[in-house]
Amino acid sequence: MLLSLLAIFSLEIAYKITEGSLIYLLNPCHVITFFQIYFLLPNTSPEKTKRMFRVHLHLLSGPLLAILLPVTNTRTRLFEVESYWLHHFFIYICAPLFLFASDGCFKSESLTDYYWPTLSAGVGFLYHFMVLQPIAMMTQVNLNNILCPAISDPFAGDNYRAWAFAHQHLLIFLHAKLYPLCAFLILTLMDYLIRGSRWLTVVCQSKLITSQFDRRRSSNVIPGMSAASTHEKFD
C-alpha cells in the first residue's frame, strides 16, 4: 500500500515539477497524502498517530468534493487527468480502508463524540485562512480555490466563499460520522467474501479429490465385473 501511494503521488509531483507548479502541493488533498504516507510508515507514537488519523479522517470530505466536483480543465498532458482520478480515489478509498483494516491506533471515535469533528473543522478553517489565503494572495495562485471559485463549483458567484464556508463545515460533521460506518460495512462485506471464497475453494478441492479417487478406483475394476467381485477373485 505504501509503495502504491508513493508511486501515485510521485507521478503527481513529477507533473508539478515539469510545470513549475510545486506550490499546489499545499492543497489539502496533497497534505492529506503526506499524512497517509506518514501513517503507513512504522511509528513509535500510537497516541499521537491516533489523533492525527482522526483529524485527517474528518478532512477526507475534501477529496470527496474533488471527486464529485472535479477540476481537470487545466490538465492537458498525457495521463494527467487519469492521474488526478487515481490519486483522489486512492487517498479517499484505498488508503483509509487499508488503515482501518490494519486496526491498531487507526480507529474512529464513537458516533456521539463531536470533539474530533469540531477540532477538524477548526484545523481546516485555520489552514485555509491563515496559510492558504495569505500565500495565494501573495503569489496570485488560486490555492484550493481560495481566490476564485472553481469551474465546477455549483455555488460560483459573489458569495461563493460564504457558501463554501457553510457546506464545507456541514459536510465535515456529516462525513465524519458516515465515512467510518461505510468503511466498517465495506470491510465486513469484504471479510465475508474472502471467507466465502475460501470455503468455496475447499469444497471444490474436496470434490476434485473425490472424483480423482473414484476414477482411479474404477480403473482398477476388470471390465464386466463389479468392484466387489474383483476383490473376491483376488481373495
PDB file of C-alpha atoms in Angstrom:
ATOM      1  CA  MET A   1       0.000   0.000   0.000  1.00  0.00           C
ATOM      2  CA  LEU A   2       2.822   2.403   0.904  1.00  0.00           C
ATOM      3  CA  LEU A   3       4.671   1.722  -2.361  1.00  0.00           C
ATOM      4  CA  SER A   4       1.471   2.213  -4.381  1.00  0.00           C
ATOM      5  CA  LEU A   5       0.715   5.522  -2.669  1.00  0.00           C
ATOM      6  CA  LEU A   6       4.300   6.708  -3.156  1.00  0.00           C
ATOM      7  CA  ALA A   7       4.205   5.791  -6.848  1.00  0.00           C
ATOM      8  CA  ILE A   8       0.895   7.606  -7.435  1.00  0.00           C
ATOM      9  CA  PHE A   9       1.969  10.682  -5.502  1.00  0.00           C
ATOM     10  CA  SER A  10       5.379  10.732  -7.193  1.00  0.00           C
ATOM     11  CA  LEU A  11       3.620  10.951 -10.544  1.00  0.00           C
ATOM     12  CA  GLU A  12       1.616  13.953  -9.318  1.00  0.00           C
ATOM     13  CA  ILE A  13       4.811  15.620  -8.051  1.00  0.00           C
ATOM     14  CA  ALA A  14       6.571  14.914 -11.364  1.00  0.00           C
ATOM     15  CA  TYR A  15       3.779  16.681 -13.283  1.00  0.00           C
ATOM     16  CA  LYS A  16       4.043  19.697 -10.986  1.00  0.00           C
ATOM     17  CA  ILE A  17       7.847  19.859 -11.213  1.00  0.00           C
ATOM     18  CA  THR A  18       7.758  19.902 -15.006  1.00  0.00           C
ATOM     19  CA  GLU A  19       5.035  22.589 -14.934  1.00  0.00           C
ATOM     20  CA  GLY A  20       6.780  24.663 -12.262  1.00  0.00           C
ATOM     21  CA  SER A  21       3.707  24.443 -10.032  1.00  0.00           C
ATOM     22  CA  LEU A  22       5.006  22.752  -6.889  1.00  0.00           C
ATOM     23  CA  ILE A  23       3.130  25.353  -4.843  1.00  0.00           C
ATOM     24  CA  TYR A  24      -0.034  23.321  -5.466  1.00  0.00           C
ATOM     25  CA  LEU A  25       1.345  20.681  -3.109  1.00  0.00           C
ATOM     26  CA  LEU A  26      -0.104  22.952  -0.389  1.00  0.00           C
ATOM     27  CA  ASN A  27      -3.595  21.969  -1.494  1.00  0.00           C
ATOM     28  CA  PRO A  28      -5.398  19.930   1.186  1.00  0.00           C
ATOM     29  CA  CYS A  29      -5.587  16.734  -0.882  1.00  0.00           C
ATOM     30  CA  HIS A  30      -1.802  16.666  -1.187  1.00  0.00           C
ATOM     31  CA  VAL A  31      -1.377  17.440   2.510  1.00  0.00           C
ATOM     32  CA  ILE A  32      -3.696  14.515   3.281  1.00  0.00           C
ATOM     33  CA  THR A  33      -1.465  12.327   1.104  1.00  0.00           C
ATOM     34  CA  PHE A  34       1.573  13.334   3.188  1.00  0.00           C
ATOM     35  CA  PHE A  35      -0.328  12.332   6.319  1.00  0.00           C
ATOM     36  CA  GLN A  36      -1.277   8.953   4.852  1.00  0.00           C
ATOM     37  CA  ILE A  37       2.327   8.239   3.895  1.00  0.00           C
ATOM     38  CA  TYR A  38       3.292   9.025   7.488  1.00  0.00           C
ATOM     39  CA  PHE A  39       0.576   6.682   8.795  1.00  0.00           C
ATOM     40  CA  LEU A  40       1.823   3.829   6.602  1.00  0.00           C
ATOM     41  CA  LEU A  41       5.369   4.179   7.916  1.00  0.00           C
ATOM     42  CA  PRO A  42       6.393   2.407  11.157  1.00  0.00           C
ATOM     43  CA  ASN A  43       5.697   4.762  14.058  1.00  0.00           C
ATOM     44  CA  THR A  44       6.565   4.722  17.752  1.00  0.00           C
ATOM     45  CA  SER A  45       3.864   7.083  18.997  1.00  0.00           C
ATOM     46  CA  PRO A  46       0.442   5.386  18.725  1.00  0.00           C
ATOM     47  CA  GLU A  47      -1.408   8.073  20.685  1.00  0.00           C
ATOM     48  CA  LYS A  48      -0.059  10.889  18.522  1.00  0.00           C
ATOM     49  CA  THR A  49      -0.787   8.907  15.369  1.00  0.00           C
ATOM     50  CA  LYS A  50      -4.355   8.209  16.531  1.00  0.00           C
ATOM     51  CA  ARG A  51      -5.030  11.931  16.994  1.00  0.00           C
ATOM     52  CA  MET A  52      -3.578  12.809  13.613  1.00  0.00           C
ATOM     53  CA  PHE A  53      -5.509   9.984  11.950  1.00  0.00           C
ATOM     54  CA  ARG A  54      -8.838  11.176  13.339  1.00  0.00           C
ATOM     55  CA  VAL A  55      -8.305  14.761  12.209  1.00  0.00           C
ATOM     56  CA  HIS A  56      -7.198  13.520   8.784  1.00  0.00           C
ATOM     57  CA  LEU A  57     -10.228  11.212   8.640  1.00  0.00           C
ATOM     58  CA  HIS A  58     -12.686  14.071   9.097  1.00  0.00           C
ATOM     59  CA  LEU A  59     -10.944  16.162   6.462  1.00  0.00           C
ATOM     60  CA  LEU A  60     -11.446  13.436   3.846  1.00  0.00           C
ATOM     61  CA  SER A  61     -14.555  15.356   2.819  1.00  0.00           C
ATOM     62  CA  GLY A  62     -12.113  17.428   0.722  1.00  0.00           C
ATOM     63  CA  PRO A  63     -11.117  14.529  -1.584  1.00  0.00           C
ATOM     64  CA  LEU A  64     -14.802  13.583  -1.780  1.00  0.00           C
ATOM     65  CA  LEU A  65     -15.638  17.051  -3.148  1.00  0.00           C
ATOM     66  CA  ALA A  66     -12.703  16.760  -5.560  1.00  0.00           C
ATOM     67  CA  ILE A  67     -14.278  13.555  -6.882  1.00  0.00           C
ATOM     68  CA  LEU A  68     -17.821  14.930  -7.056  1.00  0.00           C
ATOM     69  CA  LEU A  69     -16.779  18.343  -8.466  1.00  0.00           C
ATOM     70  CA  PRO A  70     -13.554  17.660 -10.375  1.00  0.00           C
ATOM     71  CA  VAL A  71     -11.351  20.403 -11.772  1.00  0.00           C
ATOM     72  CA  THR A  72      -9.453  18.817 -14.663  1.00  0.00           C
ATOM     73  CA  ASN A  73      -9.649  21.545 -17.321  1.00  0.00           C
ATOM     74  CA  THR A  74      -6.017  22.567 -16.680  1.00  0.00           C
ATOM     75  CA  ARG A  75      -4.706  19.020 -17.006  1.00  0.00           C
ATOM     76  CA  THR A  76      -3.832  18.692 -20.671  1.00  0.00           C
ATOM     77  CA  ARG A  77      -0.836  16.363 -20.740  1.00  0.00           C
ATOM     78  CA  LEU A  78      -0.803  12.613 -21.326  1.00  0.00           C
ATOM     79  CA  PHE A  79      -2.471  10.669 -18.472  1.00  0.00           C
ATOM     80  CA  GLU A  80      -2.657  13.805 -16.312  1.00  0.00           C
ATOM     81  CA  VAL A  81      -6.430  13.544 -15.919  1.00  0.00           C
ATOM     82  CA  GLU A  82      -6.120   9.811 -15.162  1.00  0.00           C
ATOM     83  CA  SER A  83      -3.511  10.643 -12.541  1.00  0.00           C
ATOM     84  CA  TYR A  84      -5.979  13.060 -10.914  1.00  0.00           C
ATOM     85  CA  TRP A  85      -8.666  10.395 -10.602  1.00  0.00           C
ATOM     86  CA  LEU A  86      -6.279   7.683  -9.465  1.00  0.00           C
ATOM     87  CA  HIS A  87      -4.772   9.934  -6.798  1.00  0.00           C
ATOM     88  CA  HIS A  88      -8.087  11.068  -5.330  1.00  0.00           C
ATOM     89  CA  PHE A  89      -9.739   7.655  -5.357  1.00  0.00           C
ATOM     90  CA  PHE A  90      -6.671   6.169  -3.703  1.00  0.00           C
ATOM     91  CA  ILE A  91      -6.465   8.687  -0.868  1.00  0.00           C
ATOM     92  CA  TYR A  92     -10.235   8.660  -0.335  1.00  0.00           C
ATOM     93  CA  ILE A  93     -10.970   4.924  -0.543  1.00  0.00           C
ATOM     94  CA  CYS A  94      -7.945   2.620  -0.715  1.00  0.00           C
ATOM     95  CA  ALA A  95      -5.560   4.087   1.866  1.00  0.00           C
ATOM     96  CA  PRO A  96      -8.177   4.821   4.596  1.00  0.00           C
ATOM     97  CA  LEU A  97      -9.768   1.371   4.234  1.00  0.00           C
ATOM     98  CA  PHE A  98      -6.338  -0.242   4.484  1.00  0.00           C
ATOM     99  CA  LEU A  99      -5.582   1.740   7.638  1.00  0.00           C
ATOM    100  CA  PHE A 100      -8.954   0.816   9.166  1.00  0.00           C
ATOM    101  CA  ALA A 101      -8.327  -2.857   8.357  1.00  0.00           C
ATOM    102  CA  SER A 102      -4.872  -2.759   9.950  1.00  0.00           C
ATOM    103  CA  ASP A 103      -6.559  -1.781  13.228  1.00  0.00           C
ATOM    104  CA  GLY A 104      -4.073  -0.625  15.879  1.00  0.00           C
ATOM    105  CA  CYS A 105      -4.422   3.100  16.506  1.00  0.00           C
ATOM    106  CA  PHE A 106      -6.382   3.679  13.287  1.00  0.00           C
ATOM    107  CA  LYS A 107      -9.858   3.856  14.792  1.00  0.00           C
ATOM    108  CA  SER A 108     -12.603   6.456  14.692  1.00  0.00           C
ATOM    109  CA  GLU A 109     -14.325   7.910  17.714  1.00  0.00           C
ATOM    110  CA  SER A 110     -17.846   6.983  18.809  1.00  0.00           C
ATOM    111  CA  LEU A 111     -20.856   8.340  16.930  1.00  0.00           C
ATOM    112  CA  THR A 112     -21.767  10.612  19.850  1.00  0.00           C
ATOM    113  CA  ASP A 113     -18.281  12.143  20.131  1.00  0.00           C
ATOM    114  CA  TYR A 114     -18.223  15.513  18.337  1.00  0.00           C
ATOM    115  CA  TYR A 115     -14.891  16.693  19.700  1.00  0.00           C
ATOM    116  CA  TRP A 116     -12.907  15.411  16.732  1.00  0.00           C
ATOM    117  CA  PRO A 117     -15.197  16.800  14.001  1.00  0.00           C
ATOM    118  CA  THR A 118     -15.151  20.183  15.757  1.00  0.00           C
ATOM    119  CA  LEU A 119     -11.364  20.103  16.059  1.00  0.00           C
ATOM    120  CA  SER A 120     -11.001  19.049  12.422  1.00  0.00           C
ATOM    121  CA  ALA A 121     -13.286  21.859  11.241  1.00  0.00           C
ATOM    122  CA  GLY A 122     -11.166  24.339  13.201  1.00  0.00           C
ATOM    123  CA  VAL A 123      -7.945  22.950  11.734  1.00  0.00           C
ATOM    124  CA  GLY A 124      -9.362  23.172   8.213  1.00  0.00           C
ATOM    125  CA  PHE A 125     -10.594  26.727   8.801  1.00  0.00           C
ATOM    126  CA  LEU A 126      -7.220  27.914  10.147  1.00  0.00           C
ATOM    127  CA  TYR A 127      -5.292  26.190   7.367  1.00  0.00           C
ATOM    128  CA  HIS A 128      -7.396  27.822   4.661  1.00  0.00           C
ATOM    129  CA  PHE A 129      -7.491  31.362   6.042  1.00  0.00           C
ATOM    130  CA  MET A 130      -4.162  31.547   7.911  1.00  0.00           C
ATOM    131  CA  VAL A 131      -1.977  29.569   5.495  1.00  0.00           C
ATOM    132  CA  LEU A 132      -3.513  29.162   2.044  1.00  0.00           C
ATOM    133  CA  GLN A 133      -5.135  32.596   1.712  1.00  0.00           C
ATOM    134  CA  PRO A 134      -2.021  34.712   2.530  1.00  0.00           C
ATOM    135  CA  ILE A 135       0.150  32.588   0.234  1.00  0.00           C
ATOM    136  CA  ALA A 136      -2.484  32.700  -2.533  1.00  0.00           C
ATOM    137  CA  MET A 137      -2.773  36.492  -2.261  1.00  0.00           C
ATOM    138  CA  MET A 138       0.998  36.980  -2.373  1.00  0.00           C
ATOM    139  CA  THR A 139       1.568  34.594  -5.293  1.00  0.00           C
ATOM    140  CA  GLN A 140      -1.771  35.119  -7.107  1.00  0.00           C
ATOM    141  CA  VAL A 141      -2.140  31.335  -7.252  1.00  0.00           C
ATOM    142  CA  ASN A 142      -5.671  30.073  -6.641  1.00  0.00           C
ATOM    143  CA  LEU A 143      -4.783  27.516  -3.977  1.00  0.00           C
ATOM    144  CA  ASN A 144      -7.768  25.259  -3.313  1.00  0.00           C
ATOM    145  CA  ASN A 145      -9.987  27.906  -4.973  1.00  0.00           C
ATOM    146  CA  ILE A 146      -9.418  30.374  -2.142  1.00  0.00           C
ATOM    147  CA  LEU A 147      -9.252  33.379  -4.514  1.00  0.00           C
ATOM    148  CA  CYS A 148     -11.964  32.498  -7.026  1.00  0.00           C
ATOM    149  CA  PRO A 149     -14.481  29.680  -7.462  1.00  0.00           C
ATOM    150  CA  ALA A 150     -13.671  26.504  -9.329  1.00  0.00           C
ATOM    151  CA  ILE A 151     -15.089  25.978 -12.782  1.00  0.00           C
ATOM    152  CA  SER A 152     -17.188  23.104 -11.387  1.00  0.00           C
ATOM    153  CA  ASP A 153     -18.423  24.999  -8.299  1.00  0.00           C
ATOM    154  CA  PRO A 154     -22.249  24.977  -8.267  1.00  0.00           C
ATOM    155  CA  PHE A 155     -22.197  28.000  -5.912  1.00  0.00           C
ATOM    156  CA  ALA A 156     -19.935  30.137  -8.107  1.00  0.00           C
ATOM    157  CA  GLY A 157     -20.670  33.834  -7.722  1.00  0.00           C
ATOM    158  CA  ASP A 158     -20.030  36.777  -5.437  1.00  0.00           C
ATOM    159  CA  ASN A 159     -20.914  34.800  -2.304  1.00  0.00           C
ATOM    160  CA  TYR A 160     -19.199  31.540  -3.184  1.00  0.00           C
ATOM    161  CA  ARG A 161     -16.884  31.791  -0.150  1.00  0.00           C
ATOM    162  CA  ALA A 162     -19.831  32.122   2.236  1.00  0.00           C
ATOM    163  CA  TRP A 163     -21.481  29.099   0.624  1.00  0.00           C
ATOM    164  CA  ALA A 164     -18.198  27.176   0.799  1.00  0.00           C
ATOM    165  CA  PHE A 165     -17.781  28.046   4.472  1.00  0.00           C
ATOM    166  CA  ALA A 166     -21.273  26.694   5.204  1.00  0.00           C
ATOM    167  CA  HIS A 167     -21.269  23.488   3.166  1.00  0.00           C
ATOM    168  CA  GLN A 168     -17.668  22.594   3.987  1.00  0.00           C
ATOM    169  CA  HIS A 169     -18.246  22.660   7.743  1.00  0.00           C
ATOM    170  CA  LEU A 170     -21.597  20.908   7.454  1.00  0.00           C
ATOM    171  CA  LEU A 171     -20.025  18.224   5.286  1.00  0.00           C
ATOM    172  CA  ILE A 172     -17.181  17.706   7.780  1.00  0.00           C
ATOM    173  CA  PHE A 173     -19.661  16.900  10.558  1.00  0.00           C
ATOM    174  CA  LEU A 174     -21.854  14.633   8.400  1.00  0.00           C
ATOM    175  CA  HIS A 175     -18.966  12.956   6.651  1.00  0.00           C
ATOM    176  CA  ALA A 176     -17.146  12.413   9.957  1.00  0.00           C
ATOM    177  CA  LYS A 177     -19.842  10.007  11.124  1.00  0.00           C
ATOM    178  CA  LEU A 178     -20.909   8.405   7.847  1.00  0.00           C
ATOM    179  CA  TYR A 179     -17.467   7.529   6.476  1.00  0.00           C
ATOM    180  CA  PRO A 180     -16.362   5.214   9.347  1.00  0.00           C
ATOM    181  CA  LEU A 181     -19.757   3.491   9.207  1.00  0.00           C
ATOM    182  CA  CYS A 182     -19.475   2.904   5.454  1.00  0.00           C
ATOM    183  CA  ALA A 183     -15.869   1.743   5.874  1.00  0.00           C
ATOM    184  CA  PHE A 184     -16.968  -0.782   8.504  1.00  0.00           C
ATOM    185  CA  LEU A 185     -19.710  -2.131   6.220  1.00  0.00           C
ATOM    186  CA  ILE A 186     -17.316  -2.426   3.257  1.00  0.00           C
ATOM    187  CA  LEU A 187     -14.633  -4.190   5.306  1.00  0.00           C
ATOM    188  CA  THR A 188     -17.229  -6.562   6.803  1.00  0.00           C
ATOM    189  CA  LEU A 189     -18.558  -7.396   3.329  1.00  0.00           C
ATOM    190  CA  MET A 190     -15.020  -7.982   2.051  1.00  0.00           C
ATOM    191  CA  ASP A 191     -14.325 -10.268   5.005  1.00  0.00           C
ATOM    192  CA  TYR A 192     -17.437 -12.336   4.240  1.00  0.00           C
ATOM    193  CA  LEU A 193     -16.492 -12.524   0.557  1.00  0.00           C
ATOM    194  CA  ILE A 194     -12.958 -13.673   1.375  1.00  0.00           C
ATOM    195  CA  ARG A 195     -14.241 -16.304   3.813  1.00  0.00           C
ATOM    196  CA  GLY A 196     -16.836 -17.432   1.292  1.00  0.00           C
ATOM    197  CA  SER A 197     -14.233 -17.751  -1.463  1.00  0.00           C
ATOM    198  CA  ARG A 198     -12.006 -19.811   0.847  1.00  0.00           C
ATOM    199  CA  TRP A 199     -14.916 -22.123   1.717  1.00  0.00           C
ATOM    200  CA  LEU A 200     -15.779 -22.480  -1.964  1.00  0.00           C
ATOM    201  CA  THR A 201     -12.146 -23.314  -2.762  1.00  0.00           C
ATOM    202  CA  VAL A 202     -12.064 -26.002  -0.066  1.00  0.00           C
ATOM    203  CA  VAL A 203     -15.339 -27.519  -1.335  1.00  0.00           C
ATOM    204  CA  CYS A 204     -14.106 -27.556  -4.942  1.00  0.00           C
ATOM    205  CA  GLN A 205     -10.803 -29.128  -3.925  1.00  0.00           C
ATOM    206  CA  SER A 206     -12.560 -31.830  -1.910  1.00  0.00           C
ATOM    207  CA  LYS A 207     -14.867 -32.620  -4.839  1.00  0.00           C
ATOM    208  CA  LEU A 208     -11.883 -32.781  -7.179  1.00  0.00           C
ATOM    209  CA  ILE A 209     -10.043 -35.169  -4.868  1.00  0.00           C
ATOM    210  CA  THR A 210     -13.147 -37.347  -4.546  1.00  0.00           C
ATOM    211  CA  SER A 211     -13.654 -37.510  -8.310  1.00  0.00           C
ATOM    212  CA  GLN A 212      -9.981 -38.394  -8.870  1.00  0.00           C
ATOM    213  CA  PHE A 213     -10.248 -41.180  -6.276  1.00  0.00           C
ATOM    214  CA  ASP A 214     -13.386 -42.563  -7.944  1.00  0.00           C
ATOM    215  CA  ARG A 215     -11.695 -42.562 -11.358  1.00  0.00           C
ATOM    216  CA  ARG A 216      -8.660 -44.430 -10.008  1.00  0.00           C
ATOM    217  CA  ARG A 217     -10.898 -46.936  -8.261  1.00  0.00           C
ATOM    218  CA  SER A 218     -12.956 -47.555 -11.369  1.00  0.00           C
ATOM    219  CA  SER A 219      -9.804 -48.003 -13.484  1.00  0.00           C
ATOM    220  CA  ASN A 220      -8.765 -50.955 -11.276  1.00  0.00           C
ATOM    221  CA  VAL A 221     -12.047 -52.851 -11.941  1.00  0.00           C
ATOM    222  CA  ILE A 222     -11.933 -55.540 -14.656  1.00  0.00           C
ATOM    223  CA  PRO A 223     -14.429 -54.833 -17.442  1.00  0.00           C
ATOM    224  CA  GLY A 224     -17.664 -56.746 -16.985  1.00  0.00           C
ATOM    225  CA  MET A 225     -17.052 -57.293 -13.298  1.00  0.00           C
ATOM    226  CA  SER A 226     -18.151 -55.316 -10.311  1.00  0.00           C
ATOM    227  CA  ALA A 227     -15.713 -53.941  -7.792  1.00  0.00           C
ATOM    228  CA  ALA A 228     -16.965 -56.453  -5.207  1.00  0.00           C
ATOM    229  CA  SER A 229     -16.445 -59.477  -7.493  1.00  0.00           C
ATOM    230  CA  THR A 230     -12.977 -58.252  -8.363  1.00  0.00           C
ATOM    231  CA  HIS A 231     -11.989 -58.217  -4.717  1.00  0.00           C
ATOM    232  CA  GLU A 232     -13.479 -61.719  -4.246  1.00  0.00           C
ATOM    233  CA  LYS A 233     -11.446 -63.045  -7.166  1.00  0.00           C
ATOM    234  CA  PHE A 234      -8.199 -61.768  -5.787  1.00  0.00           C
ATOM    235  CA  ASP A 235      -9.080 -63.099  -2.356  1.00  0.00           C
TER     236      ASP A 235
END
